[in-house]
Coordinates of C-alpha atoms in Angstrom, one line a residue:
X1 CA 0.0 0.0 0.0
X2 CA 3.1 2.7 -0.7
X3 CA 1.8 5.5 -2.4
X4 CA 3.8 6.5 -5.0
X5 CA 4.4 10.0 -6.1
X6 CA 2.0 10.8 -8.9
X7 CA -1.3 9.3 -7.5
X8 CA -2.1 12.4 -4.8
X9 CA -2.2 16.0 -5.6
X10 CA 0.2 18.2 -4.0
X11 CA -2.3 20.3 -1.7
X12 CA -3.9 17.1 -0.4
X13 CA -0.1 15.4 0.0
X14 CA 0.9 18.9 2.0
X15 CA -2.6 18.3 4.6
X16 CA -1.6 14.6 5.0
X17 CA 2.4 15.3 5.6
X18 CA 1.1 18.2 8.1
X19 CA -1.5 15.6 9.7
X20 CA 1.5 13.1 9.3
X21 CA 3.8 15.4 11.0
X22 CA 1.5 16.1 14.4
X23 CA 1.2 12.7 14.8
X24 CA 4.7 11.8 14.6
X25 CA 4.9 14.8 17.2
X26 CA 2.0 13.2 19.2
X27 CA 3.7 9.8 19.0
X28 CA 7.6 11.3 20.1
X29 CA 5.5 12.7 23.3
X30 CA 3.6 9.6 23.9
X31 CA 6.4 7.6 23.6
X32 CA 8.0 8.7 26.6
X33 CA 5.6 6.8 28.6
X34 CA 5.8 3.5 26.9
X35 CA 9.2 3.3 26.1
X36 CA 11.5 1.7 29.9
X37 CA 13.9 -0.4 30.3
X38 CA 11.7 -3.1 28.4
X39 CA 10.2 -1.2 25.5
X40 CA 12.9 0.8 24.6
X41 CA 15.4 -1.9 22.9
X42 CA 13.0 -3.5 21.8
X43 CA 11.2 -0.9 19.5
X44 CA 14.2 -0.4 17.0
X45 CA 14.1 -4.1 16.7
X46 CA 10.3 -4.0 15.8
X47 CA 11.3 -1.3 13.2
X48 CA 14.0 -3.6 11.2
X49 CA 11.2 -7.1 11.8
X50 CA 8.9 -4.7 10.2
X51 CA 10.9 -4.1 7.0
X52 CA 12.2 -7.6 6.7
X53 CA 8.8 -9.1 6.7
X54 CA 7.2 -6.6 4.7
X55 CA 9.6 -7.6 1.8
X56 CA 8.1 -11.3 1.7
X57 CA 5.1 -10.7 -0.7
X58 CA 2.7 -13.7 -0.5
X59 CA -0.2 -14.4 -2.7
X60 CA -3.9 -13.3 -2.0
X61 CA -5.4 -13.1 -5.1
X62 CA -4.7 -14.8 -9.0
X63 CA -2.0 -12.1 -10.0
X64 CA -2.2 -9.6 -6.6
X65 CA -0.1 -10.2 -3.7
X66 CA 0.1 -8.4 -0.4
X67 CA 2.7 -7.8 2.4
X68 CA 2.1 -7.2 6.1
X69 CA 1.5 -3.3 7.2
X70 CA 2.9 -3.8 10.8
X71 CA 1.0 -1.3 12.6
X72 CA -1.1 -3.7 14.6
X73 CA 1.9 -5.9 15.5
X74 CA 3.9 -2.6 16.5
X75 CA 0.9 -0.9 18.5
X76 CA 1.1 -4.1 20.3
X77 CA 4.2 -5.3 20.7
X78 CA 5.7 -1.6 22.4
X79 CA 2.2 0.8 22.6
X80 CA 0.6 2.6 20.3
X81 CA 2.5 5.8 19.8
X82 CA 6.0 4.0 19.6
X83 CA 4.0 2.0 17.3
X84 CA 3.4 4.7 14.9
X85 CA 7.1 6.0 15.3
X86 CA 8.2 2.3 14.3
X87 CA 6.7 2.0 11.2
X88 CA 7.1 5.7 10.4
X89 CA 10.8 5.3 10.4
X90 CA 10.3 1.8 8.0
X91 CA 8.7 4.1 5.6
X92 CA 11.2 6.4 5.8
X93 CA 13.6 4.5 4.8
X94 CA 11.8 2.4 2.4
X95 CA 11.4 5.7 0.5
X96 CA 14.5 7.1 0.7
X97 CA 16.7 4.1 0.6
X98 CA 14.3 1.9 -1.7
X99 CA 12.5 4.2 -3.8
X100 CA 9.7 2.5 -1.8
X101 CA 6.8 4.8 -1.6
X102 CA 7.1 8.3 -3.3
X103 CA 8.5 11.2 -1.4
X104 CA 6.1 13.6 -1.4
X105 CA 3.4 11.1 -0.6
X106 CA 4.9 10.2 2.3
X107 CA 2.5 12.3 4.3
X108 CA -0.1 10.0 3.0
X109 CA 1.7 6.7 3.4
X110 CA 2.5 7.6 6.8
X111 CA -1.2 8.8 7.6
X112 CA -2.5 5.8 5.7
X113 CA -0.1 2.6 6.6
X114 CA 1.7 4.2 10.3
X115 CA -1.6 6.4 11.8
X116 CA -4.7 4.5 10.7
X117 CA -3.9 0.8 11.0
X118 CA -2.0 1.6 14.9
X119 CA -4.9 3.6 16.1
X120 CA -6.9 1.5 14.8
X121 CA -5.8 -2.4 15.3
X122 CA -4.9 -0.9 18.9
X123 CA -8.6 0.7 19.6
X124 CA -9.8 -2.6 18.3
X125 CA -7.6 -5.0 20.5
X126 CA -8.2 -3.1 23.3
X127 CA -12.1 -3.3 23.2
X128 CA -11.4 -7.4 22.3
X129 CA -9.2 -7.5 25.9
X130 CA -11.6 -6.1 28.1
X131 CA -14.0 -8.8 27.0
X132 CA -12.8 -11.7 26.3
X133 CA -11.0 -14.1 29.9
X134 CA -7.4 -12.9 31.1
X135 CA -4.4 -14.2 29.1
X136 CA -2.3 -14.9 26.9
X137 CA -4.8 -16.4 24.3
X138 CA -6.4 -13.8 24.5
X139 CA -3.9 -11.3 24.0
X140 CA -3.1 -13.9 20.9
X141 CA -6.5 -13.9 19.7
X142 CA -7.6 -10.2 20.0
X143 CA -4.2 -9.4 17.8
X144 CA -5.7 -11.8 15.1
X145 CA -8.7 -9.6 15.1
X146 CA -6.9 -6.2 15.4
X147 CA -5.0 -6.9 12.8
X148 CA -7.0 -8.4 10.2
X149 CA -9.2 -5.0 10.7
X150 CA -6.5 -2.7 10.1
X151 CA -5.8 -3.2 6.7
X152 CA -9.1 -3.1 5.3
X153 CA -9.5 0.4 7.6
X154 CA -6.0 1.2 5.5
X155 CA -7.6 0.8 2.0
X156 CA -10.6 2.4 3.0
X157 CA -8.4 6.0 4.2
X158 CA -6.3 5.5 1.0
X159 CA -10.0 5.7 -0.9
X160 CA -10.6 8.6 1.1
X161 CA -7.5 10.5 0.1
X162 CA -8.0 9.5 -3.4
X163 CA -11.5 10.8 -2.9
X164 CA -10.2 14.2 -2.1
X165 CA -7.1 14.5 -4.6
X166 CA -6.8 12.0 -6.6
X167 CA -4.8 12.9 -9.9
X168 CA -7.2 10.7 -12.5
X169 CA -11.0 10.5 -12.8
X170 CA -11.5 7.1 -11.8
X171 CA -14.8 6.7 -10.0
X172 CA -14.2 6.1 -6.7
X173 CA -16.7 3.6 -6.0
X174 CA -15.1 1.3 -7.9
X175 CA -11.7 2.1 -6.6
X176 CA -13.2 1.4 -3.2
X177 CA -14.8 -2.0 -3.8
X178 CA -11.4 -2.8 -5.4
X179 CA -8.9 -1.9 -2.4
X180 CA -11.8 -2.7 0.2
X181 CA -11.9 -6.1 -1.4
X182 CA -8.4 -7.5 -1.9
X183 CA -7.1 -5.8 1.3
X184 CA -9.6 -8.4 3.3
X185 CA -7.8 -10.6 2.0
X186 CA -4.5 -9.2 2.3
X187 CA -5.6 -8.7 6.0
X188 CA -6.1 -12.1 7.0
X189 CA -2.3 -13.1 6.1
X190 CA -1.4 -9.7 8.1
X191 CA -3.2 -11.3 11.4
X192 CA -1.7 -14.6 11.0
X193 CA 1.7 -13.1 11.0
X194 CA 0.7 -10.4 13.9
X195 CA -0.9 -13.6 16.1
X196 CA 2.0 -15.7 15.4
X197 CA 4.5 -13.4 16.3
X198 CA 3.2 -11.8 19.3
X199 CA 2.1 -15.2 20.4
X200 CA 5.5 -16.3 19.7
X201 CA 6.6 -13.3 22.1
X202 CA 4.7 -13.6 24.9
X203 CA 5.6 -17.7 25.2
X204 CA 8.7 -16.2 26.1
X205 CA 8.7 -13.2 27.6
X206 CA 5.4 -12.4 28.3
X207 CA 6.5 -9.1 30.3
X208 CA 8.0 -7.5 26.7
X209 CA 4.7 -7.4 25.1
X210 CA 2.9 -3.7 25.8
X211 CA -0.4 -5.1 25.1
X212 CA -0.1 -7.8 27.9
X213 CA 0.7 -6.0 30.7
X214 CA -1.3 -5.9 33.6
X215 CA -3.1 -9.4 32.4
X216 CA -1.1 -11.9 34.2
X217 CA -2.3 -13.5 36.7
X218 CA -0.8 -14.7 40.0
X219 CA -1.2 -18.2 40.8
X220 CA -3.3 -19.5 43.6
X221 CA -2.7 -22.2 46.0
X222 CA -5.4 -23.9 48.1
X223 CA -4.5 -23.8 51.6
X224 CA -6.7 -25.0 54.3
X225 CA -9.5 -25.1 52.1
X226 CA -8.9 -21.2 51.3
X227 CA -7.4 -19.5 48.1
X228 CA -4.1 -17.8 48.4
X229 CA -1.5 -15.9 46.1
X230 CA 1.4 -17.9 45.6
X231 CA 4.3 -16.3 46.7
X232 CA 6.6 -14.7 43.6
X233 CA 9.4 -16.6 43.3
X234 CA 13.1 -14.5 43.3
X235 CA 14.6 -13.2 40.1
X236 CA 18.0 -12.9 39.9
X237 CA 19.1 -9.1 39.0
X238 CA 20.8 -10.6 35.6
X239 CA 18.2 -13.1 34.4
X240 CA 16.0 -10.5 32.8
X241 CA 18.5 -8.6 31.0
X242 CA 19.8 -11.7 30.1
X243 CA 16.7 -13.1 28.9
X244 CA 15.5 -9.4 27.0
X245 CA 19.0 -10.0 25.1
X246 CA 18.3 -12.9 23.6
X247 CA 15.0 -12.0 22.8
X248 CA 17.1 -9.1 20.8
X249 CA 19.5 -11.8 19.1
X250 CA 17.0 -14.1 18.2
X251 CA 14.3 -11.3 16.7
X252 CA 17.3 -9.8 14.6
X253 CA 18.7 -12.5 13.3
X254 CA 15.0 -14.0 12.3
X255 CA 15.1 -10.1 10.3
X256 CA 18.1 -10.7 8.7
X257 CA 17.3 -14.5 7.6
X258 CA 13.7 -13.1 6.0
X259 CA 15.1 -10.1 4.8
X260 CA 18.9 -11.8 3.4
X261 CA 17.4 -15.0 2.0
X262 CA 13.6 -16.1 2.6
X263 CA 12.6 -12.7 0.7
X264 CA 14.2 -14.2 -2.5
X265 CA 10.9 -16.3 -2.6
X266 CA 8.6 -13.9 -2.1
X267 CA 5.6 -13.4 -4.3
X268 CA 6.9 -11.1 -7.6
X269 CA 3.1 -9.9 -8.2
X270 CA 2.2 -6.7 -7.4
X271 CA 0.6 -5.4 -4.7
X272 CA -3.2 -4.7 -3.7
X273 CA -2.8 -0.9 -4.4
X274 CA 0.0 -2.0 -7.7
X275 CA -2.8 -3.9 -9.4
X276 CA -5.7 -1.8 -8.5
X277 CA -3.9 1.3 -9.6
X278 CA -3.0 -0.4 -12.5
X279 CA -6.5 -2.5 -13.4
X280 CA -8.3 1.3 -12.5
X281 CA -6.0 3.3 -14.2
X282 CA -5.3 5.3 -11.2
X283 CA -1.3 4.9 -12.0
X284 CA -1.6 6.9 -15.4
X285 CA -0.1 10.1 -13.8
X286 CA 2.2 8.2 -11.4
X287 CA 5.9 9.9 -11.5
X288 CA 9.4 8.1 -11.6
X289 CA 10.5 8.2 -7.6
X290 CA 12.6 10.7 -7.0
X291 CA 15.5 8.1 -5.1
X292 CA 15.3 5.9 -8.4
X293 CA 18.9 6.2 -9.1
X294 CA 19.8 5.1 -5.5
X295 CA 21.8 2.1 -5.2
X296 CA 19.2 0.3 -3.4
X297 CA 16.4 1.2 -5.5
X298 CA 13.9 -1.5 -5.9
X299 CA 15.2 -3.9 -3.2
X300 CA 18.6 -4.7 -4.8
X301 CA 22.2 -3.3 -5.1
X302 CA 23.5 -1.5 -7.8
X303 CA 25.9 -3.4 -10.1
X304 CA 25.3 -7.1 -8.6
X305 CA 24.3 -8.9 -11.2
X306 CA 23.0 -12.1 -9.5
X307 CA 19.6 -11.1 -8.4
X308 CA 19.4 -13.2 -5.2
X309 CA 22.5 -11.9 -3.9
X310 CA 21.9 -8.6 -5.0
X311 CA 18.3 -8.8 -3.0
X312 CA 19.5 -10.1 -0.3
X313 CA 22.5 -8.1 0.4
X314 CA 19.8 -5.2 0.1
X315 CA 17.6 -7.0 2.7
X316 CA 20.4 -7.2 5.1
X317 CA 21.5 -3.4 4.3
X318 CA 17.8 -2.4 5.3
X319 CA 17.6 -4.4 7.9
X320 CA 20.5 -2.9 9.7
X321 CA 19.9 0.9 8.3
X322 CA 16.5 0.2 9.8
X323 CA 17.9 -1.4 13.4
X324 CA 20.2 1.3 13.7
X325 CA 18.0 4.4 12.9
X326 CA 15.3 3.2 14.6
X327 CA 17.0 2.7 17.9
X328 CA 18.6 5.8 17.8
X329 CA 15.0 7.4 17.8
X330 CA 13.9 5.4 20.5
X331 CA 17.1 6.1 22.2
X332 CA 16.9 9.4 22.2
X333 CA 13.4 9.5 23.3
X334 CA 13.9 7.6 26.0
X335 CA 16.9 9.7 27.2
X336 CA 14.7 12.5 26.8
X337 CA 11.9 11.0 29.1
X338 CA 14.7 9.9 31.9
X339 CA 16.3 13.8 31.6
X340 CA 12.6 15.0 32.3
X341 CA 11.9 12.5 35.1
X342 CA 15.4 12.9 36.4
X343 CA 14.8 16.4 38.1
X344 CA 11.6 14.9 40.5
X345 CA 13.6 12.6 41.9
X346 CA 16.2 14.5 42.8
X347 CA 13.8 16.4 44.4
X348 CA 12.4 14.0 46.9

């Protein structure tokens, strides 16, 4: 769903990268209170799974393919506003690095594919937790749903856009029942990869998963005939950042694998918006990105001639442009939040 330059006029593009813009500024604030000790490494990591998986096309529809958003598994994985920041920065680099996404759409694409499906999959899972029993199938089960929602809400805010300033006369009915309808689809392979992964998460470390806390349960032992809490058990002071660290290991290297070699067999159709555009003739006034010549452009590198190394060296470089940009942010957001809480307790 990368909007390319061409497809949006430039006043709506300007009202999307100025809605774009507060909430990135909305998110950088919020993220103070999400990202600790926990969150914070974590969420660059998120950022670089993010890119690697959303290389790996997989088939929906005869000759459409689609890819994974990731604004559902990021709102839930580290909290809503570090979830938009995470795939904000994936965009970012997509478009600049990748010639992923047009430049001055990236308003939209980050409005459309960063803001809508994390405010969304988020407002969703949340009204599916305080439902549905306590834990972690739950948790499991309410990102299935959250996510799978998210892309269709996607499509339908691209329609809107296009409603507003779209560059070709297209009716927009029919561009809606299009993306509407292939991105249900494309939404059911996005919640089996958000369910999997967070489920695969929390069966480790339930305590890294933003969307789980405060849902554990203590256990309860029978004594004399009563119910008691168990007592908590002691942690050793090196276990959990012992533990967080492989977490770390593991999640990156699982990046670089999809991104280095698994991508290589991804789906080469094009995407839901790629074939609507095209079957609608919405891409007629699309224009060449404006990063074409990069060396990455188009998920390889320039002047490798064998296309699976050349992809997957490109996979690795975006991977670990991705890792390292993104934890910067997250670094220095979290610095700022301990500089501003610093002062209080100095004070008592």
């Amino acid at each position: 769903m990368h909007v390319p330059d061409g497809f949006i006029d430039a006043p709506t593009s300007a009202v999307t990268a100025v809605v774009a813009a507060g909430a990135l500024a909305v998110s950088l604030r919020g993220a103070r209170r999400e990202l600790d000790e926990k969150t914070a490494p974590l969420a660059g990591l998120v950022a670089a799974f993010i890119f690697a998986v959303q290389m790996l096309n997989f088939p929906v529809a005869a000759g459409t393919s689609g890819h994974l958003l990731g604004g559902a598994l990021a709102a839930i994985l580290v909290g809503p506003y570090t979830g938009v920041l995470c795939v904000s920065v994936v965009l970012l680099m997509q478009g600049v690095l990748f010639a992923d996404g047009g430049l001055t759409a990236l308003g939209v694409n980050i409005t459309d594919m960063a803001l809508v499906t994390t405010v969304v999959s988020y407002a969703v899972f949340r009204g599916l937790l305080a439902v549905l029993p306590r834990g972690r199938r739950s948790v499991t089960a309410a990102s299935f749903v959250a996510a799978l929602v998210s892309v269709p809400a996607a499509a339908c805010a691209f329609t809107l856009i296009y409603a507003v300033g779209g560059t070709t006369d297209v009716s927009i009915g029919k561009v809606a029942t299009a993306m509407i309808g292939v991105h249900v689809l494309i939404g059911v392979g996005e919640a089996v990869i958000t369910a999997l992964t967070v489920g695969a998460v929390i069966a480790v470390r339930p305590d890294l998963v933003h969307g789980a806390r405060g849902l554990r349960q203590r256990l309860r032992l029978r004594v004399d005939g009563e119910l008691v809490d168990a007592p908590t058990p002691p942690v050793s002071p090196a276990a959990a950042p012992a533990s967080r660290r492989k977490v770390w290991v593991t999640g990156l290297v699982a990046s670089l694998v999809l991104a280095g070699f698994v991508s290589f067999y991804a789906s080469a159709n094009p995407d839901g918006l790629e074939k609507v555009a095209h079957d609608k003739g919405i891409d007629s006034k699309a224009r060449e990105h404006a990063s074409a010549g990069s060396p990455l452009a188009d998920y390889g590198v320039k002047d490798v001639s064998d296309a699976r190394l050349s992809g997957g060296l490109a996979g690795v470089i975006g991977v670990g442009v991705t890792v390292v940009a993104g934890s910067a942010v997250f670094w220095a957001v979290r610095r700022r939040r301990d500089r501003d809480v610093s002062p209080v307790g100095h004070g008592l």
